[in-house]
């Protein structure tokens, strides 16, 4: 038996497998509108997919070359370790690239009701407007991370 969350994640996976934007799927939009805390997880997933999309596949070496390259590398490493003098080790440098900002905004409209969820790294906002007879009900929920 699958839970609603598993159904949501399956819809995201199916959209990504079909090379479509998961935010265009109605089920995903409804889930994010009802569960804004999952907006951050979806944004992290998009960043990961973006990194993978930008990476290029490496050409593969032929099967005969792989053992020969491994043997040469092993011998070169042995010679290097045997002949080098001990040196101080410098800490690795960090990458200069970083994410400056991101946000995720989902709007869902149905009969007499409109829900908008906007999620940023330190802030989530949910606005809901509904009509009950001649009365207009507006609610706003805002949360901030410390």
Tab-separated table of N, CA and C in Angstrom:
chain	number	residue	atom	x	y	z
A	1	UNK	N	0.843	-1.180	0.000
A	1	UNK	CA	0.000	0.000	0.000
A	1	UNK	C	0.886	1.241	0.000
A	2	UNK	N	0.638	2.156	-0.891
A	2	UNK	CA	1.456	3.362	-0.980
A	2	UNK	C	0.796	4.503	-0.239
A	3	UNK	N	1.632	5.345	0.357
A	3	UNK	CA	1.130	6.527	1.043
A	3	UNK	C	0.985	7.660	0.045
A	4	UNK	N	0.342	8.739	0.500
A	4	UNK	CA	0.173	9.895	-0.382
A	4	UNK	C	1.523	10.497	-0.732
A	5	UNK	N	2.459	10.502	0.225
A	5	UNK	CA	3.794	11.052	-0.029
A	5	UNK	C	4.525	10.222	-1.083
A	6	UNK	N	4.392	8.901	-1.013
A	6	UNK	CA	5.020	8.052	-2.019
A	6	UNK	C	4.409	8.299	-3.402
A	7	UNK	N	3.112	8.570	-3.448
A	7	UNK	CA	2.455	8.894	-4.715
A	7	UNK	C	3.005	10.207	-5.269
A	8	UNK	N	3.195	11.193	-4.374
A	8	UNK	CA	3.781	12.488	-4.775
A	8	UNK	C	5.191	12.280	-5.332
A	9	UNK	N	6.031	11.511	-4.614
A	9	UNK	CA	7.408	11.281	-5.075
A	9	UNK	C	7.430	10.498	-6.385
A	10	UNK	N	6.489	9.560	-6.544
A	10	UNK	CA	6.413	8.811	-7.802
A	10	UNK	C	6.047	9.739	-8.959
A	11	UNK	N	5.154	10.699	-8.703
A	11	UNK	CA	4.770	11.659	-9.752
A	11	UNK	C	5.961	12.529	-10.147
A	12	UNK	N	6.779	12.931	-9.159
A	12	UNK	CA	7.992	13.713	-9.455
A	12	UNK	C	8.952	12.869	-10.284
A	13	UNK	N	9.159	11.600	-9.892
A	13	UNK	CA	10.071	10.711	-10.630
A	13	UNK	C	9.591	10.488	-12.067
A	14	UNK	N	8.295	10.270	-12.247
A	14	UNK	CA	7.764	10.044	-13.588
A	14	UNK	C	7.964	11.269	-14.475
A	15	UNK	N	7.747	12.451	-13.906
A	15	UNK	CA	7.932	13.677	-14.695
A	15	UNK	C	9.396	13.847	-15.080
A	16	UNK	N	10.310	13.594	-14.131
A	16	UNK	CA	11.742	13.722	-14.446
A	16	UNK	C	12.173	12.678	-15.474
A	17	UNK	N	11.647	11.436	-15.341
A	17	UNK	CA	11.980	10.391	-16.314
A	17	UNK	C	11.497	10.760	-17.712
A	18	UNK	N	10.363	11.462	-17.790
A	18	UNK	CA	9.815	11.886	-19.080
A	18	UNK	C	10.420	13.214	-19.541
A	19	UNK	N	11.421	13.713	-18.783
A	19	UNK	CA	12.102	14.980	-19.087
A	19	UNK	C	11.113	16.149	-19.128
A	20	UNK	N	10.170	16.134	-18.154
A	20	UNK	CA	9.214	17.221	-17.993
A	20	UNK	C	9.439	17.880	-16.635
A	21	UNK	N	8.970	19.108	-16.498
A	21	UNK	CA	9.060	19.839	-15.237
A	21	UNK	C	8.028	19.270	-14.267
A	22	UNK	N	8.448	18.739	-13.107
A	22	UNK	CA	7.484	18.185	-12.156
A	22	UNK	C	6.478	19.214	-11.646
A	23	UNK	N	6.836	20.498	-11.660
A	23	UNK	CA	5.915	21.532	-11.172
A	23	UNK	C	4.723	21.725	-12.107
A	24	UNK	N	4.774	21.151	-13.303
A	24	UNK	CA	3.653	21.235	-14.226
A	24	UNK	C	2.627	20.127	-13.982
A	25	UNK	N	2.955	19.165	-13.133
A	25	UNK	CA	2.052	18.053	-12.828
A	25	UNK	C	1.084	18.494	-11.732
A	26	UNK	N	-0.204	18.318	-11.962
A	26	UNK	CA	-1.231	18.795	-11.026
A	26	UNK	C	-1.069	18.167	-9.646
A	27	UNK	N	-0.746	16.880	-9.582
A	27	UNK	CA	-0.577	16.207	-8.291
A	27	UNK	C	0.554	16.830	-7.484
A	28	UNK	N	1.650	17.173	-8.151
A	28	UNK	CA	2.789	17.805	-7.471
A	28	UNK	C	2.395	19.192	-6.983
A	29	UNK	N	1.681	19.950	-7.795
A	29	UNK	CA	1.235	21.286	-7.391
A	29	UNK	C	0.329	21.215	-6.171
A	30	UNK	N	-0.585	20.272	-6.163
A	30	UNK	CA	-1.504	20.131	-5.028
A	30	UNK	C	-0.742	19.724	-3.766
A	31	UNK	N	0.209	18.808	-3.919
A	31	UNK	CA	0.962	18.346	-2.751
A	31	UNK	C	1.767	19.496	-2.144
A	32	UNK	N	2.457	20.280	-2.980
A	32	UNK	CA	3.264	21.399	-2.467
A	32	UNK	C	2.359	22.457	-1.838
A	33	UNK	N	1.175	22.680	-2.413
A	33	UNK	CA	0.248	23.649	-1.824
A	33	UNK	C	-0.229	23.182	-0.450
A	34	UNK	N	-0.431	21.875	-0.294
A	34	UNK	CA	-0.893	21.334	0.990
A	34	UNK	C	0.259	21.060	1.958
A	35	UNK	N	1.462	20.857	1.454
A	35	UNK	CA	2.632	20.518	2.281
A	35	UNK	C	3.812	21.406	1.875
A	36	UNK	N	3.790	22.686	2.241
A	36	UNK	CA	4.840	23.616	1.796
A	36	UNK	C	6.231	23.240	2.303
A	37	UNK	N	6.299	22.442	3.374
A	37	UNK	CA	7.612	22.042	3.873
A	37	UNK	C	8.363	21.156	2.876
A	38	UNK	N	7.653	20.510	1.955
A	38	UNK	CA	8.305	19.692	0.931
A	38	UNK	C	8.816	20.529	-0.236
A	39	UNK	N	8.495	21.811	-0.254
A	39	UNK	CA	8.995	22.696	-1.312
A	39	UNK	C	10.508	22.815	-1.290
A	40	UNK	N	11.096	22.871	-0.078
A	40	UNK	CA	12.559	22.954	0.027
A	40	UNK	C	13.214	21.684	-0.499
A	41	UNK	N	12.633	20.520	-0.173
A	41	UNK	CA	13.184	19.259	-0.656
A	41	UNK	C	13.122	19.186	-2.186
A	42	UNK	N	12.025	19.660	-2.758
A	42	UNK	CA	11.880	19.667	-4.210
A	42	UNK	C	12.888	20.625	-4.844
A	43	UNK	N	13.123	21.774	-4.205
A	43	UNK	CA	14.110	22.732	-4.722
A	43	UNK	C	15.511	22.129	-4.693
A	44	UNK	N	15.854	21.393	-3.609
A	44	UNK	CA	17.170	20.725	-3.547
A	44	UNK	C	17.289	19.679	-4.651
A	45	UNK	N	16.210	18.970	-4.918
A	45	UNK	CA	16.209	17.980	-5.997
A	45	UNK	C	16.455	18.650	-7.336
A	46	UNK	N	15.817	19.812	-7.577
A	46	UNK	CA	16.014	20.539	-8.838
A	46	UNK	C	17.469	20.969	-8.990
A	47	UNK	N	18.082	21.442	-7.893
A	47	UNK	CA	19.496	21.843	-7.982
A	47	UNK	C	20.371	20.648	-8.344
A	48	UNK	N	20.095	19.491	-7.752
A	48	UNK	CA	20.866	18.282	-8.069
A	48	UNK	C	20.690	17.852	-9.509
A	49	UNK	N	19.451	17.926	-9.994
A	49	UNK	CA	19.181	17.564	-11.394
A	49	UNK	C	19.877	18.547	-12.323
A	50	UNK	N	19.896	19.830	-11.952
A	50	UNK	CA	20.553	20.850	-12.765
A	50	UNK	C	22.053	20.576	-12.867
A	51	UNK	N	22.679	20.187	-11.764
A	51	UNK	CA	24.113	19.872	-11.774
A	51	UNK	C	24.372	18.672	-12.679
A	52	UNK	N	23.525	17.650	-12.571
A	52	UNK	CA	23.701	16.464	-13.416
A	52	UNK	C	23.478	16.778	-14.890
A	53	UNK	N	22.527	17.655	-15.176
A	53	UNK	CA	22.234	18.002	-16.566
A	53	UNK	C	23.398	18.750	-17.207
A	54	UNK	N	24.138	19.523	-16.394
A	54	UNK	CA	25.259	20.280	-16.941
A	54	UNK	C	26.525	19.448	-17.099
A	55	UNK	N	26.607	18.297	-16.436
A	55	UNK	CA	27.814	17.483	-16.541
A	55	UNK	C	27.808	16.737	-17.870
A	56	UNK	N	28.982	16.553	-18.423
A	56	UNK	CA	29.106	15.882	-19.708
A	56	UNK	C	29.595	14.454	-19.488
A	57	UNK	N	29.085	13.509	-20.248
A	57	UNK	CA	29.579	12.134	-20.100
A	57	UNK	C	31.025	12.041	-20.601
A	58	UNK	N	31.816	11.277	-19.887
A	58	UNK	CA	33.222	11.105	-20.272
A	58	UNK	C	33.346	9.981	-21.289
A	59	UNK	N	34.272	10.127	-22.226
A	59	UNK	CA	34.485	9.026	-23.176
A	59	UNK	C	35.096	7.830	-22.443
A	60	UNK	N	34.699	6.639	-22.850
A	60	UNK	CA	35.174	5.422	-22.191
A	60	UNK	C	36.412	4.896	-22.909
A	61	UNK	N	37.386	4.467	-22.113
A	61	UNK	CA	38.593	3.861	-22.670
A	61	UNK	C	38.267	2.435	-23.103
A	62	UNK	N	38.997	1.948	-24.071
A	62	UNK	CA	38.745	0.585	-24.517
A	62	UNK	C	39.128	-0.398	-23.409
A	63	UNK	N	38.541	-1.594	-23.435
A	63	UNK	CA	38.757	-2.587	-22.381
A	63	UNK	C	40.206	-3.080	-22.322
A	64	UNK	N	40.923	-3.021	-23.421
A	64	UNK	CA	42.323	-3.453	-23.415
A	64	UNK	C	43.227	-2.411	-22.783
A	65	UNK	N	42.849	-1.146	-22.896
A	65	UNK	CA	43.677	-0.085	-22.351
A	65	UNK	C	43.557	0.048	-20.838
A	66	UNK	N	42.420	-0.319	-20.269
A	66	UNK	CA	42.183	-0.104	-18.843
A	66	UNK	C	43.219	-0.812	-17.978
A	67	UNK	N	43.500	-2.122	-18.161
A	67	UNK	CA	44.523	-2.759	-17.315
A	67	UNK	C	45.913	-2.159	-17.517
A	68	UNK	N	46.225	-1.767	-18.763
A	68	UNK	CA	47.535	-1.192	-19.029
A	68	UNK	C	47.665	0.177	-18.356
A	69	UNK	N	46.638	0.995	-18.421
A	69	UNK	CA	46.676	2.305	-17.769
A	69	UNK	C	46.766	2.138	-16.259
A	70	UNK	N	46.036	1.172	-15.703
A	70	UNK	CA	46.085	0.920	-14.261
A	70	UNK	C	47.480	0.487	-13.835
A	71	UNK	N	48.130	-0.360	-14.612
A	71	UNK	CA	49.484	-0.827	-14.271
A	71	UNK	C	50.482	0.326	-14.327
A	72	UNK	N	50.392	1.156	-15.354
A	72	UNK	CA	51.300	2.308	-15.471
A	72	UNK	C	51.084	3.267	-14.305
A	73	UNK	N	49.834	3.512	-13.958
A	73	UNK	CA	49.528	4.402	-12.836
A	73	UNK	C	50.050	3.831	-11.523
A	74	UNK	N	49.928	2.520	-11.338
A	74	UNK	CA	50.419	1.872	-10.122
A	74	UNK	C	51.937	1.993	-10.016
A	75	UNK	N	52.654	1.760	-11.108
A	75	UNK	CA	54.122	1.882	-11.113
A	75	UNK	C	54.527	3.334	-10.863
A	76	UNK	N	53.854	4.283	-11.517
A	76	UNK	CA	54.186	5.697	-11.328
A	76	UNK	C	53.934	6.123	-9.878
A	77	UNK	N	52.870	5.646	-9.283
A	77	UNK	CA	52.586	5.970	-7.886
A	77	UNK	C	53.659	5.392	-6.972
A	78	UNK	N	54.068	4.160	-7.228
A	78	UNK	CA	55.128	3.544	-6.423
A	78	UNK	C	56.430	4.321	-6.521
A	79	UNK	N	56.840	4.707	-7.725
A	79	UNK	CA	58.071	5.489	-7.911
A	79	UNK	C	57.949	6.831	-7.203
A	80	UNK	N	56.801	7.475	-7.334
A	80	UNK	CA	56.590	8.772	-6.695
A	80	UNK	C	56.673	8.657	-5.171
A	81	UNK	N	56.011	7.673	-4.592
A	81	UNK	CA	56.041	7.510	-3.134
A	81	UNK	C	57.426	7.111	-2.639
A	82	UNK	N	58.175	6.355	-3.421
A	82	UNK	CA	59.495	5.892	-3.018
A	82	UNK	C	60.522	7.031	-3.028
A	83	UNK	N	60.405	7.920	-3.998
A	83	UNK	CA	61.427	8.949	-4.180
A	83	UNK	C	61.101	10.295	-3.557
A	84	UNK	N	59.920	10.525	-3.147
A	84	UNK	CA	59.587	11.866	-2.645
A	84	UNK	C	59.979	12.044	-1.188
A	85	UNK	N	60.294	13.276	-0.857
A	85	UNK	CA	60.609	13.633	0.529
A	85	UNK	C	59.311	14.042	1.222
A	86	UNK	N	59.190	13.795	2.543
A	86	UNK	CA	57.959	14.196	3.233
A	86	UNK	C	57.779	15.725	3.205
A	87	UNK	N	56.571	16.151	2.948
A	87	UNK	CA	56.252	17.575	2.884
A	87	UNK	C	55.018	17.823	3.739
A	88	UNK	N	54.815	19.088	4.092
A	88	UNK	CA	53.610	19.422	4.842
A	88	UNK	C	52.408	19.351	3.902
A	89	UNK	N	51.297	18.968	4.452
A	89	UNK	CA	50.075	18.814	3.659
A	89	UNK	C	49.215	20.066	3.810
A	90	UNK	N	48.839	20.648	2.677
A	90	UNK	CA	47.974	21.821	2.691
A	90	UNK	C	46.516	21.372	2.640
A	91	UNK	N	45.645	22.077	3.336
A	91	UNK	CA	44.225	21.707	3.264
A	91	UNK	C	43.668	22.006	1.875
A	92	UNK	N	42.705	21.198	1.423
A	92	UNK	CA	42.128	21.448	0.105
A	92	UNK	C	41.373	22.776	0.077
A	93	UNK	N	41.396	23.403	-1.081
A	93	UNK	CA	40.689	24.677	-1.251
A	93	UNK	C	39.226	24.415	-1.576
A	94	UNK	N	38.385	25.280	-1.074
A	94	UNK	CA	36.959	25.115	-1.332
A	94	UNK	C	36.606	25.721	-2.684
A	95	UNK	N	35.511	25.271	-3.215
A	95	UNK	CA	35.034	25.759	-4.503
A	95	UNK	C	34.506	27.186	-4.358
A	96	UNK	N	34.651	27.966	-5.401
A	96	UNK	CA	34.185	29.352	-5.382
A	96	UNK	C	32.713	29.465	-5.790
A	97	UNK	N	32.145	28.410	-6.344
A	97	UNK	CA	30.762	28.507	-6.797
A	97	UNK	C	29.816	28.252	-5.628
A	98	UNK	N	28.682	28.941	-5.653
A	98	UNK	CA	27.662	28.765	-4.624
A	98	UNK	C	26.323	29.249	-5.156
A	99	UNK	N	25.262	28.824	-4.525
A	99	UNK	CA	23.926	29.264	-4.893
A	99	UNK	C	23.665	30.571	-4.169
A	100	UNK	N	23.316	31.599	-4.901
A	100	UNK	CA	23.092	32.911	-4.316
A	100	UNK	C	21.687	32.977	-3.723
A	101	UNK	N	20.691	32.556	-4.466
A	101	UNK	CA	19.329	32.543	-3.936
A	101	UNK	C	18.476	31.621	-4.798
A	102	UNK	N	17.356	31.185	-4.205
A	102	UNK	CA	16.388	30.412	-4.960
A	102	UNK	C	15.034	30.576	-4.285
A	103	UNK	N	13.981	30.317	-5.038
A	103	UNK	CA	12.645	30.324	-4.461
A	103	UNK	C	11.770	29.399	-5.284
A	104	UNK	N	10.710	28.934	-4.673
A	104	UNK	CA	9.758	28.048	-5.326
A	104	UNK	C	8.369	28.613	-5.042
A	105	UNK	N	7.580	28.788	-6.081
A	105	UNK	CA	6.241	29.350	-5.906
A	105	UNK	C	5.238	28.472	-6.636
A	106	UNK	N	4.194	28.038	-5.909
A	106	UNK	CA	3.153	27.188	-6.472
A	106	UNK	C	1.807	27.834	-6.179
A	107	UNK	N	0.966	27.933	-7.189
A	107	UNK	CA	-0.381	28.486	-7.012
A	107	UNK	C	-1.389	27.442	-7.477
A	108	UNK	N	-2.395	27.209	-6.632
A	108	UNK	CA	-3.446	26.256	-6.980
A	108	UNK	C	-4.782	26.972	-6.861
A	109	UNK	N	-5.593	26.864	-7.901
A	109	UNK	CA	-6.902	27.499	-7.903
A	109	UNK	C	-7.963	26.436	-8.135
A	110	UNK	N	-9.035	26.535	-7.363
A	110	UNK	CA	-10.179	25.645	-7.543
A	110	UNK	C	-11.439	26.460	-7.286
A	111	UNK	N	-12.588	25.821	-7.308
A	111	UNK	CA	-13.854	26.532	-7.157
A	111	UNK	C	-13.882	27.319	-5.858
A	112	UNK	N	-13.928	28.637	-5.954
A	112	UNK	CA	-14.071	29.497	-4.791
A	112	UNK	C	-12.858	29.561	-3.882
A	113	UNK	N	-11.719	29.025	-4.306
A	113	UNK	CA	-10.548	29.014	-3.431
A	113	UNK	C	-9.270	29.132	-4.250
A	114	UNK	N	-8.319	29.886	-3.724
A	114	UNK	CA	-7.022	30.052	-4.363
A	114	UNK	C	-5.957	29.923	-3.271
A	115	UNK	N	-4.944	29.083	-3.511
A	115	UNK	CA	-3.862	28.885	-2.541
A	115	UNK	C	-2.540	29.135	-3.238
A	116	UNK	N	-1.681	29.962	-2.610
A	116	UNK	CA	-0.356	30.258	-3.147
A	116	UNK	C	0.664	29.953	-2.065
A	117	UNK	N	1.687	29.155	-2.416
A	117	UNK	CA	2.767	28.830	-1.488
A	117	UNK	C	4.064	29.294	-2.120
A	118	UNK	N	4.837	30.068	-1.370
A	118	UNK	CA	6.144	30.546	-1.834
A	118	UNK	C	7.166	30.112	-0.803
A	119	UNK	N	8.219	29.445	-1.256
A	119	UNK	CA	9.234	28.928	-0.342
A	119	UNK	C	10.600	29.444	-0.766
A	120	UNK	N	11.335	29.989	0.191
A	120	UNK	CA	12.695	30.454	0.008
A	120	UNK	C	13.557	29.767	1.059
A	121	UNK	N	14.878	29.896	1.013
A	121	UNK	CA	15.717	29.157	1.956
A	121	UNK	C	15.382	29.408	3.427
A	122	UNK	N	15.014	30.613	3.803
A	122	UNK	CA	14.765	30.892	5.213
A	122	UNK	C	13.320	31.325	5.473
A	123	UNK	N	12.437	31.135	4.507
A	123	UNK	CA	11.110	31.729	4.632
A	123	UNK	C	10.104	30.924	3.815
A	124	UNK	N	8.962	30.608	4.414
A	124	UNK	CA	7.868	29.958	3.697
A	124	UNK	C	6.597	30.749	3.962
A	125	UNK	N	5.852	31.018	2.925
A	125	UNK	CA	4.646	31.836	3.032
A	125	UNK	C	3.511	31.117	2.317
A	126	UNK	N	2.351	31.056	2.975
A	126	UNK	CA	1.178	30.421	2.364
A	126	UNK	C	0.004	31.375	2.478
A	127	UNK	N	-0.582	31.736	1.351
A	127	UNK	CA	-1.754	32.616	1.302
A	127	UNK	C	-2.923	31.818	0.753
A	128	UNK	N	-4.064	31.938	1.419
A	128	UNK	CA	-5.247	31.218	0.964
A	128	UNK	C	-6.422	32.180	0.939
A	129	UNK	N	-7.110	32.231	-0.199
A	129	UNK	CA	-8.287	33.081	-0.363
A	129	UNK	C	-9.436	32.166	-0.752
A	130	UNK	N	-10.531	32.251	0.013
A	130	UNK	CA	-11.697	31.433	-0.314
A	130	UNK	C	-12.965	32.266	-0.126
A	131	UNK	N	-14.011	31.849	-0.791
A	131	UNK	CA	-15.287	32.566	-0.728
A	131	UNK	C	-16.319	31.599	-0.168
A	132	UNK	N	-16.991	32.046	0.894
A	132	UNK	CA	-18.056	31.277	1.512
A	132	UNK	C	-19.323	32.129	1.427
A	133	UNK	N	-20.149	31.837	0.449
A	133	UNK	CA	-21.335	32.667	0.207
A	133	UNK	C	-20.891	34.034	-0.266
A	134	UNK	N	-21.309	35.080	0.447
A	134	UNK	CA	-20.914	36.439	0.089
A	134	UNK	C	-19.720	36.912	0.913
A	135	UNK	N	-19.135	36.022	1.721
A	135	UNK	CA	-18.013	36.379	2.591
A	135	UNK	C	-16.699	35.932	1.951
A	136	UNK	N	-15.725	36.824	1.919
A	136	UNK	CA	-14.401	36.529	1.398
A	136	UNK	C	-13.483	36.262	2.590
A	137	UNK	N	-12.850	35.088	2.622
A	137	UNK	CA	-11.974	34.701	3.728
A	137	UNK	C	-10.539	34.693	3.213
A	138	UNK	N	-9.670	35.450	3.860
A	138	UNK	CA	-8.258	35.529	3.468
A	138	UNK	C	-7.426	35.063	4.649
A	139	UNK	N	-6.553	34.076	4.431
A	139	UNK	CA	-5.661	33.630	5.504
A	139	UNK	C	-4.233	33.654	4.988
A	140	UNK	N	-3.307	33.948	5.883
A	140	UNK	CA	-1.895	34.019	5.513
A	140	UNK	C	-1.085	33.362	6.619
A	141	UNK	N	-0.213	32.438	6.234
A	141	UNK	CA	0.659	31.741	7.168
A	141	UNK	C	2.080	31.989	6.710
A	142	UNK	N	2.902	32.480	7.613
A	142	UNK	CA	4.290	32.798	7.262
A	142	UNK	C	5.184	32.194	8.329
A	143	UNK	N	6.252	31.522	7.903
A	143	UNK	CA	7.212	30.958	8.853
A	143	UNK	C	8.614	31.313	8.409
A	144	UNK	N	9.460	31.555	9.365
A	144	UNK	CA	10.856	31.896	9.089
A	144	UNK	C	11.756	30.975	9.892
A	145	UNK	N	12.844	30.572	9.295
A	145	UNK	CA	13.853	29.794	10.013
A	145	UNK	C	14.764	30.740	10.752
A	146	UNK	N	15.249	30.318	11.918
A	146	UNK	CA	16.146	31.214	12.681
A	146	UNK	C	17.455	31.463	11.982
